[in-house]
Coordinates of C-alpha atoms and ligand atoms in Angstrom, one line a residue:
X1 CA 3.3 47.7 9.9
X2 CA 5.5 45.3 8.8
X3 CA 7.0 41.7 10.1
X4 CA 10.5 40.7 9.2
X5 CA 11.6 36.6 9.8
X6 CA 14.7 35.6 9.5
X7 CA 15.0 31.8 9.6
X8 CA 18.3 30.1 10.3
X9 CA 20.7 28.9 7.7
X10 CA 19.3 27.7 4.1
X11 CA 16.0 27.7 6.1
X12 CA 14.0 24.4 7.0
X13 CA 10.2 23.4 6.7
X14 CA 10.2 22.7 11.1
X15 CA 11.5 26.1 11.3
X16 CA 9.3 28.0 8.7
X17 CA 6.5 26.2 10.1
X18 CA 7.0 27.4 13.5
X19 CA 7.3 30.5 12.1
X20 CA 4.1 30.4 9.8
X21 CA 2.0 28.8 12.7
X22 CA 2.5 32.0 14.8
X23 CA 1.7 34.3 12.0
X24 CA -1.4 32.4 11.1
X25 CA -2.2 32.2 15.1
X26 CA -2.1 36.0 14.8
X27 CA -4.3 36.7 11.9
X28 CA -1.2 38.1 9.7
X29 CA -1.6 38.6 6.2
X30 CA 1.1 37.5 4.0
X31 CA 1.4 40.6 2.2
X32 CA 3.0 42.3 5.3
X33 CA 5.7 39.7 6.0
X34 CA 9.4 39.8 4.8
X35 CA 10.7 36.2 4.7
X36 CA 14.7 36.1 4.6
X37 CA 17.2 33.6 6.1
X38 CA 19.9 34.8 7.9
X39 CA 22.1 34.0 5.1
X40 CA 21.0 37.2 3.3
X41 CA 19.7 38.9 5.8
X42 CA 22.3 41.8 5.7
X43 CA 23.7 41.5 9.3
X44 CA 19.8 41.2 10.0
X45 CA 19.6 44.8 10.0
X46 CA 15.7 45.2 11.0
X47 CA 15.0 41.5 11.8
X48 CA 14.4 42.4 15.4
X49 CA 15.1 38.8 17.1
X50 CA 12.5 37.3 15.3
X51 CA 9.8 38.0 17.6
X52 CA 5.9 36.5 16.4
X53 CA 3.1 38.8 17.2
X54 CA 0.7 37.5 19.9
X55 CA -2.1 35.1 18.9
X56 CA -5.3 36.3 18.3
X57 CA -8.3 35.3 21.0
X58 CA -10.1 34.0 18.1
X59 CA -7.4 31.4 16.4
X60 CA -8.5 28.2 16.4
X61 CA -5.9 25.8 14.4
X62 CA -7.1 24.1 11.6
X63 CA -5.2 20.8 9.9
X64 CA -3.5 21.8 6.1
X65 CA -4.0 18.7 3.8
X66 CA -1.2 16.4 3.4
X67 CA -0.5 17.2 0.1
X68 CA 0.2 20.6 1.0
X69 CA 2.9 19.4 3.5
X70 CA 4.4 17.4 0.7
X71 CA 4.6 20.0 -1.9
X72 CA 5.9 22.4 0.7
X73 CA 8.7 19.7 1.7
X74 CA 10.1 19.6 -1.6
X75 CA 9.3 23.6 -2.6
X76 CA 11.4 24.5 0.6
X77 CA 14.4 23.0 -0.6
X78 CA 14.8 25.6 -3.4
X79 CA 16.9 28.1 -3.7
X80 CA 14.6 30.4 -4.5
X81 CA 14.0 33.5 -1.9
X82 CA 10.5 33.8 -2.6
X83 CA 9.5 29.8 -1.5
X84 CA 8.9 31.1 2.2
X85 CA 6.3 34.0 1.3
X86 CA 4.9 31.7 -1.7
X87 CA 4.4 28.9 0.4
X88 CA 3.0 31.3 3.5
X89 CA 0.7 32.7 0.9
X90 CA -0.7 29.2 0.5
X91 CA -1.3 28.2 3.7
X92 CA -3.3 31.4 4.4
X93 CA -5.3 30.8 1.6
X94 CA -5.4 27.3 2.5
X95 CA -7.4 28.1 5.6
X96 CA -10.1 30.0 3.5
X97 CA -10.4 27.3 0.8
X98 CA -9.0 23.8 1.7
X99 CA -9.1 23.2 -2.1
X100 CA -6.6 25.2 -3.7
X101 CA -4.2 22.8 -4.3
X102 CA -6.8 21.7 -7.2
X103 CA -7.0 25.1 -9.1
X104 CA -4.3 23.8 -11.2
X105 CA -4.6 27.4 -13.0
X106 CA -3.9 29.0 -9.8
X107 CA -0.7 31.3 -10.3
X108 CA 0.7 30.4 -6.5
X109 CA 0.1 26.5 -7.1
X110 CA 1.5 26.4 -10.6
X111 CA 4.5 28.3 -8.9
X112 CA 4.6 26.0 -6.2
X113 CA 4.2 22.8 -8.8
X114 CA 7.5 24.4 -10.8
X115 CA 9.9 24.4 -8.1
X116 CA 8.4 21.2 -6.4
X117 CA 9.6 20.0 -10.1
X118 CA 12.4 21.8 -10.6
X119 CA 13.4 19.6 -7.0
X120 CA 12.6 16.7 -8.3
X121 CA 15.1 17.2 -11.5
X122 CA 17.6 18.2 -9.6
X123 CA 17.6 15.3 -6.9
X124 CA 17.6 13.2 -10.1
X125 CA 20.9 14.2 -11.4
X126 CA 22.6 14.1 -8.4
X127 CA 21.7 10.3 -7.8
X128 CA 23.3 10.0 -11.4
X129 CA 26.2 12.2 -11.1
X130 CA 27.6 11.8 -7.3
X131 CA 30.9 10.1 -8.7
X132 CA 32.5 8.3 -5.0
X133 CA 36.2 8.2 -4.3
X134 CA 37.9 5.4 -1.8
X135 CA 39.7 6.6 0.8
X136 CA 42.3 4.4 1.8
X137 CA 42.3 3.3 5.4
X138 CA 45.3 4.5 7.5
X139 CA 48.0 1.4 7.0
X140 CA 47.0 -1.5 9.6
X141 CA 43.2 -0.4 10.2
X142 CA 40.8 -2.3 9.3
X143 CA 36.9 -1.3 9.1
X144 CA 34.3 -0.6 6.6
X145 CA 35.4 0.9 3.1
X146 CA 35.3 4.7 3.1
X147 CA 34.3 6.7 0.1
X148 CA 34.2 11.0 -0.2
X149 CA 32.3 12.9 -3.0
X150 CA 31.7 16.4 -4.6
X151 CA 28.4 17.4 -5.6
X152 CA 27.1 20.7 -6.8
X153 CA 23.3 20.9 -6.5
X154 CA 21.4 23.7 -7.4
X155 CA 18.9 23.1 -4.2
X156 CA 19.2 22.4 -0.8
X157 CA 18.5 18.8 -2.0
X158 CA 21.0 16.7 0.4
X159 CA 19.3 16.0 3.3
X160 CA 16.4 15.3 0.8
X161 CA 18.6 12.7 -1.4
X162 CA 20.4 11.4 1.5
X163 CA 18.4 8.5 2.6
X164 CA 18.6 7.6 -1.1
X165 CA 22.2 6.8 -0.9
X166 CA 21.9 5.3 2.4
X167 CA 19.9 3.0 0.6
X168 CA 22.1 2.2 -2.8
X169 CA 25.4 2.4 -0.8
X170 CA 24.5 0.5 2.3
X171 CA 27.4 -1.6 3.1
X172 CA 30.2 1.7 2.9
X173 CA 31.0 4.3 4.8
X174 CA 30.6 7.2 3.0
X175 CA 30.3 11.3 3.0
X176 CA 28.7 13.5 0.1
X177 CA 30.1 17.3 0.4
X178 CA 28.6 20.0 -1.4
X179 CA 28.5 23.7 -1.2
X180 CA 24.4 23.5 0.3
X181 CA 25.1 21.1 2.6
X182 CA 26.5 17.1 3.4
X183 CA 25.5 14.2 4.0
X184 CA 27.2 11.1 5.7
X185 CA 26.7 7.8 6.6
X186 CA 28.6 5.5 8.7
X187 CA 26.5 2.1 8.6
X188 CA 24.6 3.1 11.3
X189 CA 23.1 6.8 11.3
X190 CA 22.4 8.5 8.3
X191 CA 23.5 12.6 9.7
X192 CA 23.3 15.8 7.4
X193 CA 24.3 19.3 7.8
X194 CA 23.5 22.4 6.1
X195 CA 26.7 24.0 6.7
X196 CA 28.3 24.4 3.0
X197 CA 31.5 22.3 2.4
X198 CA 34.4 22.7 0.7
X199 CA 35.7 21.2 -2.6
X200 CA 37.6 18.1 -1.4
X201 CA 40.9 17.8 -3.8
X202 CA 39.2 13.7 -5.2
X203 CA 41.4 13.2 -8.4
X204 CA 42.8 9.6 -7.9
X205 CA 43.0 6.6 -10.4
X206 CA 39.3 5.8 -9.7
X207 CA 38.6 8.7 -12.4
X208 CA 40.4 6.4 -15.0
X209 CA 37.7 3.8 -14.1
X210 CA 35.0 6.2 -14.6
X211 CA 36.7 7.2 -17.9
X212 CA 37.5 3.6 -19.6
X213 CA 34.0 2.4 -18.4
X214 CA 32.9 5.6 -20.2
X215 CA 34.2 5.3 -23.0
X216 CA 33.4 1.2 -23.7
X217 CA 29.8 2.2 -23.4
X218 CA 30.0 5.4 -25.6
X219 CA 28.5 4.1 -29.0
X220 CA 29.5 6.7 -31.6
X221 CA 26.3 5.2 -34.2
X222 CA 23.9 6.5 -31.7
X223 CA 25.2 10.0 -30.8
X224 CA 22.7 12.4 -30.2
X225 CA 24.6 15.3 -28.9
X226 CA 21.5 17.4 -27.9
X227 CA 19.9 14.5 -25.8
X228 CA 23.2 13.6 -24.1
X229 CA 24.2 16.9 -23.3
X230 CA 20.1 17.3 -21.8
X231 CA 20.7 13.8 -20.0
X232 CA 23.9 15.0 -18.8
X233 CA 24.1 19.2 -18.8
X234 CA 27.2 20.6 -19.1
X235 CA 27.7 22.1 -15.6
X236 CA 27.7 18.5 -14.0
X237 CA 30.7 17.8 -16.5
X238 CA 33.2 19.5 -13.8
X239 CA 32.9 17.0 -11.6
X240 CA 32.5 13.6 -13.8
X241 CA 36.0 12.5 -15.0
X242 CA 34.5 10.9 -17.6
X243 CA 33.5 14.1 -18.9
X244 CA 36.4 15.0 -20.0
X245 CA 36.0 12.4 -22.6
X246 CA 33.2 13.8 -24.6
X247 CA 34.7 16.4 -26.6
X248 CA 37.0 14.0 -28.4
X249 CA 34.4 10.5 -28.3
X250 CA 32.3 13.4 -30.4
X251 CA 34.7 14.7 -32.8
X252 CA 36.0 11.3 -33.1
X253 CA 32.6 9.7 -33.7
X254 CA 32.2 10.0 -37.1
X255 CA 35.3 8.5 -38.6
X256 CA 34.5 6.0 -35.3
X257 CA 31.3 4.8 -37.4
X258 CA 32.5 4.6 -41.0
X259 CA 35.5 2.8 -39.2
X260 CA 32.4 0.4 -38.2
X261 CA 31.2 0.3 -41.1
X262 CA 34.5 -1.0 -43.2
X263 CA 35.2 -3.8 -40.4
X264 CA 31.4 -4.7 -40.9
X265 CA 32.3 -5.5 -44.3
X266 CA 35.1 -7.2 -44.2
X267 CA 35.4 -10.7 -44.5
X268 CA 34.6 -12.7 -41.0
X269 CA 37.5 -14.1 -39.1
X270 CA 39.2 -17.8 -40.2
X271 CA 37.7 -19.3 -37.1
X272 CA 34.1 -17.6 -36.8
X273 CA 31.9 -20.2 -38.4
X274 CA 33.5 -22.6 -35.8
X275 CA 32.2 -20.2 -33.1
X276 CA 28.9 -20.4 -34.4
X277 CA 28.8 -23.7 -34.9
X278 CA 29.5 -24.2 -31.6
X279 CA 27.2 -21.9 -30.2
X280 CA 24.8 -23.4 -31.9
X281 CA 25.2 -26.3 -30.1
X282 CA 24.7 -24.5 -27.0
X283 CA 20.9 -25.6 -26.2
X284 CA 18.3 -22.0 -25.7
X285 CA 17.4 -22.2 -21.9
X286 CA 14.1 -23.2 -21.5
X287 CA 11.8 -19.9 -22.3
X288 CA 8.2 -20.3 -20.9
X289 CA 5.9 -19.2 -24.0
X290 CA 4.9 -15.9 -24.1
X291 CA 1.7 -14.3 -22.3
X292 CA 1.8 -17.3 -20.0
X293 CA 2.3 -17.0 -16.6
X294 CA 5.2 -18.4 -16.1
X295 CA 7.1 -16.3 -18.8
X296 CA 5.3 -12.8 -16.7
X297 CA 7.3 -14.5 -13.5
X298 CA 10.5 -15.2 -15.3
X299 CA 10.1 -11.5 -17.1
X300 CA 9.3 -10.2 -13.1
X301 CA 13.1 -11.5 -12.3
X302 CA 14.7 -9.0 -13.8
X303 CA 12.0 -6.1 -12.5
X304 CA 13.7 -2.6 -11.8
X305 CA 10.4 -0.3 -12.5
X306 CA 10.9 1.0 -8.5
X307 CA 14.0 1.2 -6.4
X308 CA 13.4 -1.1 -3.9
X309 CA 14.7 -4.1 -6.1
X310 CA 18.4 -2.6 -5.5
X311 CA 18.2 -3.7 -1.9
X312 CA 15.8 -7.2 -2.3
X313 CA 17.4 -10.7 -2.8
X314 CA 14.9 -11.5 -5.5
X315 CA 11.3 -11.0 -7.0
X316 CA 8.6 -12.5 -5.4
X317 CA 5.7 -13.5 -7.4
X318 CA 2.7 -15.0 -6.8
X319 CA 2.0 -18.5 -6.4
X320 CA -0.3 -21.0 -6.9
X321 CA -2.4 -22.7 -10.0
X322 CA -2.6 -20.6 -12.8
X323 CA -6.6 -21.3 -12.8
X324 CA -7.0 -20.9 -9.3
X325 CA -11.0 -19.5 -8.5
X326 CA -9.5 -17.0 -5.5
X327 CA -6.3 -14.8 -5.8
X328 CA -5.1 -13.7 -2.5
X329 CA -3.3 -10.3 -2.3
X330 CA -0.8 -9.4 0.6
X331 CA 1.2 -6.0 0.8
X332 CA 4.7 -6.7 0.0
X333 CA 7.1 -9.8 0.7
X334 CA 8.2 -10.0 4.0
X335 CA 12.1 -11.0 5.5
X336 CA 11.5 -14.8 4.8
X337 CA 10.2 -14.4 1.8
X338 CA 12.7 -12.1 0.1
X339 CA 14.8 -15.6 0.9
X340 CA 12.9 -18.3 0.1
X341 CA 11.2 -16.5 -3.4
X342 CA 7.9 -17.3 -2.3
X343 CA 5.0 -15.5 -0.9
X344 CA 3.5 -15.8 2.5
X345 CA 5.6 -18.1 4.2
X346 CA 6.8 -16.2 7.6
X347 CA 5.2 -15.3 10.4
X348 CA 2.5 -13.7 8.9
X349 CA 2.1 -16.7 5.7
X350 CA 1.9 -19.5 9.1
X351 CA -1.0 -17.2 11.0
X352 CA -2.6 -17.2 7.1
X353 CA -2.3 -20.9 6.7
X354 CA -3.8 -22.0 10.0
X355 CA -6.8 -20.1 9.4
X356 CA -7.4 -21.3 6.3
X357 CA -7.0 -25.3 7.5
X358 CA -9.1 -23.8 10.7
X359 CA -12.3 -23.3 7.9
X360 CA -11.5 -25.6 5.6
X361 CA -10.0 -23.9 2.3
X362 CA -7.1 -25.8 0.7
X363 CA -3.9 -22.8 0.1
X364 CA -3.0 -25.6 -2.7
X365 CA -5.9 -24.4 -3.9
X366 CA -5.4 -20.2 -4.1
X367 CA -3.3 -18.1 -5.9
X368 CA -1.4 -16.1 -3.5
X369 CA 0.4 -12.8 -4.3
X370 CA 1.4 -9.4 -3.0
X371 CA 0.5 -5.9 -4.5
X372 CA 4.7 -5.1 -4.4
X373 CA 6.6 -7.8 -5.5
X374 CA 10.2 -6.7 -3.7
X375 CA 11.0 -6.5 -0.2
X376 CA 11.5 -3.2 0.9
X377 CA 12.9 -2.9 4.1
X378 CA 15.5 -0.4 6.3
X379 CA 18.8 -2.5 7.7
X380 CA 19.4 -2.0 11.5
X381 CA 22.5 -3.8 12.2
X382 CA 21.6 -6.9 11.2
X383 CA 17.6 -6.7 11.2
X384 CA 16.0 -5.9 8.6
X385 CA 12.7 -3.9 9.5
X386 CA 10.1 -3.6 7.3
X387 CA 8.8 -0.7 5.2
X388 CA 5.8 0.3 4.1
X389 CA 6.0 0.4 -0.2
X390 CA 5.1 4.4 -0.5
X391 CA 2.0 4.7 -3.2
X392 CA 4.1 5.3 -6.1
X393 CA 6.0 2.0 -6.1
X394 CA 3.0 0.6 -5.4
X395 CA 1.5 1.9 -8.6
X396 CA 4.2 0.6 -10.7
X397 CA 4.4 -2.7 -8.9
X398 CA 0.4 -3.0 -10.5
X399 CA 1.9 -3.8 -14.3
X400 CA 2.5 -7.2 -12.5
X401 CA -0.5 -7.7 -10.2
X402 CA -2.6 -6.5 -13.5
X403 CA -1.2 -8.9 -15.5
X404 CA -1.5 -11.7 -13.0
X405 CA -5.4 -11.3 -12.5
X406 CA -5.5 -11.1 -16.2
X407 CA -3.9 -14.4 -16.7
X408 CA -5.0 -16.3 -13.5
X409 CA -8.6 -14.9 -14.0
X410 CA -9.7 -15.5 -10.6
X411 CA -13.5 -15.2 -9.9
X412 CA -12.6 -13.6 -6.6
X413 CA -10.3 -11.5 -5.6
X414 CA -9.3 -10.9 -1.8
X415 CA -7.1 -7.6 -0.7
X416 CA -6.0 -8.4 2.8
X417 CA -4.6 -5.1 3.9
X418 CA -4.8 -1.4 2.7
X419 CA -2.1 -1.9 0.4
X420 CA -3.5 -4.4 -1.4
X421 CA -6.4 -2.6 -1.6
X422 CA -5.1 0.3 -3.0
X423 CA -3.4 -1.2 -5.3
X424 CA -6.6 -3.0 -6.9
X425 CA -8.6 0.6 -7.1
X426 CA -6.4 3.3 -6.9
X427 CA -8.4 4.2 -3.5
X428 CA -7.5 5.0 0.0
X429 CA -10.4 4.0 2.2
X430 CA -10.6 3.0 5.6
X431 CA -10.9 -0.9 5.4
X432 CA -13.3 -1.1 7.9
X433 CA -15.8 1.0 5.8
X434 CA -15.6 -2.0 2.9
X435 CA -14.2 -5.1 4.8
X436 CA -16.2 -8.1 5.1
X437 CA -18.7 -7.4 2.0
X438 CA -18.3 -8.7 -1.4
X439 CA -18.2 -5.9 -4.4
X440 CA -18.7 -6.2 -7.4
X441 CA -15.6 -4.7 -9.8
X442 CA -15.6 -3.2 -13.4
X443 CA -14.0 -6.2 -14.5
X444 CA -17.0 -8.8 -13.9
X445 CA -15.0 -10.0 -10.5
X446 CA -16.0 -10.0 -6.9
X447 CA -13.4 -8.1 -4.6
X448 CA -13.5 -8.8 -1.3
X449 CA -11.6 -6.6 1.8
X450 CA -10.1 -7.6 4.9
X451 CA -7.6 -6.9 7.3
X452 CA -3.6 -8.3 6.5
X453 CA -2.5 -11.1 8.7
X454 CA 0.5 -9.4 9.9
X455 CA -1.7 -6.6 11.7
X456 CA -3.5 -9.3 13.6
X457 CA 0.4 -10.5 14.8
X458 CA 0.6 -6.9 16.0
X459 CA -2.2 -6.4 18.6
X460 CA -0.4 -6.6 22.0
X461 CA -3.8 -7.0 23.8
X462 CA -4.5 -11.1 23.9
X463 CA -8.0 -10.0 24.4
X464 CA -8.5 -7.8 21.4
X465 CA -6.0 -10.0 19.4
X466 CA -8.6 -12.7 19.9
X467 CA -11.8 -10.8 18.5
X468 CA -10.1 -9.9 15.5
X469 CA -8.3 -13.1 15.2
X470 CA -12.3 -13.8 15.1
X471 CA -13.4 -11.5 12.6
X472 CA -10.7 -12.8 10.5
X473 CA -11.6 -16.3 10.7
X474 CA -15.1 -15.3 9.9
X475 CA -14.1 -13.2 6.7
X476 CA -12.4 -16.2 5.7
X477 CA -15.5 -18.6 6.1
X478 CA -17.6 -16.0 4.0
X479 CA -14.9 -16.3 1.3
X480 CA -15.3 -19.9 1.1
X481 CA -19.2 -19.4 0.5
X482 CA -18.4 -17.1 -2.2
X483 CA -15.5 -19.3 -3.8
X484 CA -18.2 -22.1 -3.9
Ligands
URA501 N1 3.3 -10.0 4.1 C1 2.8 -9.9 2.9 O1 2.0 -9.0 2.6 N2 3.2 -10.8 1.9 C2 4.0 -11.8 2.2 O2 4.3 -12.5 1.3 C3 4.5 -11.9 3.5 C4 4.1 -11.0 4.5

């Protein structure tokens, strides 16, 4: 016998996990299960409603490990037919071996790494390549700008991309059309569709911007036709205007360089050694040396190793004497401190300060930092609510926080918060299993765990607010014996 599923437009992961729930409730192997979606479902000929057997007396449901549920989020969004029976195949054998996802020879997972990849790419270039359009507003309106643009993925990546763009273009209204889907936003709610769109006639002057921008940055000296043409493929050239410019920047570029190469040579102009005299009057700005401290924080300014530094006023880095015994490490900058530049000086930084007066440790004293040095946060009208940094950007955030411990060289180090403690040992753990206990690290320093002062502003119950305020305070007391 055999089960036919038909799932609903391009097909997504709620739906197909309904779908595979049922199956799996039932006991049904993959092998006898035809995966379709209803676009290619031949007028569904055979598909018989897309009833699911009943469930089997002896299913019991079991949890899938969240790194399935991650790869399957991004291997669903391919085009590929086969991603609902591949990833149904996993999660049956996922029930008999919960390690699969670590037989990295394994033919589904290595099929199931490729597309999750082949996502990834893809979501890439269309961050590059969405080129926006203004649309005019109708004479005498006034609102927030509008902006339209074409995009043609190879995935079902939009409603995958789109909070991206939320993001990056914040402050506009704006609507990316494609022919997998759209994506809009107008300031308030992000919304997406599956429903393929049509190509939008966009030729308008901004192309000309596109194409003089272009061509200033186009340096004919460094052309390397088979990386730019990899950076840049040649079916997203349709839809850049500045495409259209390659051909002849590349036929050009040759007598462009030995054109370079004569003006090089030639004699300067009357006035130039009166420019440079006056430049050189000009005095340096003040550079910190290097491998200090304070050229690390003046390098951290310009820090763009993670996106959330698109949407942050500034770089917050750590403060405090450079030979301070005890770092202190936080989770991220908060609202206030994305303003003022400096750590821990909202709510959470006042709750931190009276506990320290309450046992006695000077902050003047500490080196205070976070593991993510950029606020990231999601606008609601004019809030901004904080988010959570997600593991990878705090992973690349730890160039910094490495290089402060090196140069601080604090004898103790204290992670208040998971993130923090991540961050230090590349471990998730449950801080209660490590809080309140000093441990020795690799590098010859003590860590020691405990909670973040902003989750002790959180607990709505005074009562239980009070015993951890407690356990707090008492954490911070044995710090003081171990600073000493
Ligand atoms: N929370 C943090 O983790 N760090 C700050 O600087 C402020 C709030």
């Amino acid at each position: 016998m055999m089960f036919r599923y038909a799932l609903r437009g391009r097909g997504d992961l709620a739906e197909w996990r309904d779908a595979a729930r049922g199956f799996i409730a039932a006991g049904i192997v993959p092998d006898i299960i035809e995966w379709r979606t209803m676009d290619d479902a031949d007028g569904l000929f055979g598909f018989d409603d897309n009833r699911l057997p009943e469930p089997s007396p002896h299913y019991r449901p079991a949890s899938v490990p969240p790194a399935f549920i991650r790869l399957a989020e991004a291997v669903i969004c391919h085009s590929d037919p086969t991603r609902f029976a591949l990833l149904y195949r996993m999660l049956f054998r996922l029930l008999h071996d919960r390690n699969l996802l670590q037989i990295a020879s394994d033919e589904d997972v290595v099929a199931a790494q490729r597309m999750a990849k082949t996502i990834g790419r893809d979501y890439h270039k269309m961050t590059a390549f969405v080129r926006f359009k203004e649309l005019p507003l109708p004479e005498g309106v006034a609102g927030r700008r509008r902006f339209i643009a074409w995009f043609e993925p190879d995935h079902f990546i939009v409603k995958r991309v789109a909070p991206f763009f939320e993001r990056r273009f914040n402050d506009m209204d704006w609507l990316i059309a494609t022919p997998k889907g759209s994506a809009s936003w107008d300031g308030t709610t992000l919304r997406s569709s599956d429903d393929p769109a049509d190509k939008p006639d966009l030729r308008d002057e901004t192309d000309d911007l596109w194409r003089i921008y272009y061509a200033s940055i186009f340096n004919p000296a460094r052309l390397k036709v088979k990386m730019m043409t990899k950076e840049m493929p040649k079916k997203y050239w349709k839809n850049l205007p500045e495409a259209e410019l390659i051909p002849s920047l590349i036929a050009n570029a040759e007598a462009q360089v030995l054109d370079m190469a004569r003006r090089a040579a030639s004699q300067p102009l009357p006035f130039h050694h009166r420019l440079q005299e006056a430049a050189a009057q000009v005095p340096e700005p003040d550079r910190a040396p290097a491998g200090t401290l304070a050229a690390l924080k003046e390098e951290a300014r310009s820090c763009t190793r993670c996106d959330i530094y698109c949407r942050a006023t500034q770089t917050v880095f750590g403060d405090g004497p450079v030979d301070a015994k005890v770092m202190f490490i936080g989770e991220q900058p908060g609202d206030q401190e994305d303003l003022a530049g400096r750590p821990f000086v909202g709510p959470a930084g006042k709750l931190f300060n009276e506990v320290l007066a309450e046992v006695g440790i000077d902050r003047q004293s500490l080196y205070v930092t976070n593991a993510v040095k950029h606020f990231k946060y999601e606008p609601r009208g004019k809030r901004r609510i904080h988010q959570k940094p997600n593991m990878g950007e705090v992973r690349q955030c730890r160039w910094w926080l490495t290089q402060e411990i090196e140069l601080v060289k604090p004898k103790l180090v204290v992670a208040m918060g998971a993130t923090a403690l991540f961050s230090l040992t590349d471990m998730r753990q449950r801080l209660e299993d490590v809080r309140s206990e000093p441990i020795a690290m690799e590098d010859g320093r003590v860590l020691f765990v405990t909670v973040h002062p902003s989750y002790l502003l959180r607990i709505p119950d005074e009562g239980r607010k009070a015993e951890e305020l407690a356990r707090f305070r008492e954490d911070m007391n044995r710090i003081k014996r171990l600073a000493a």
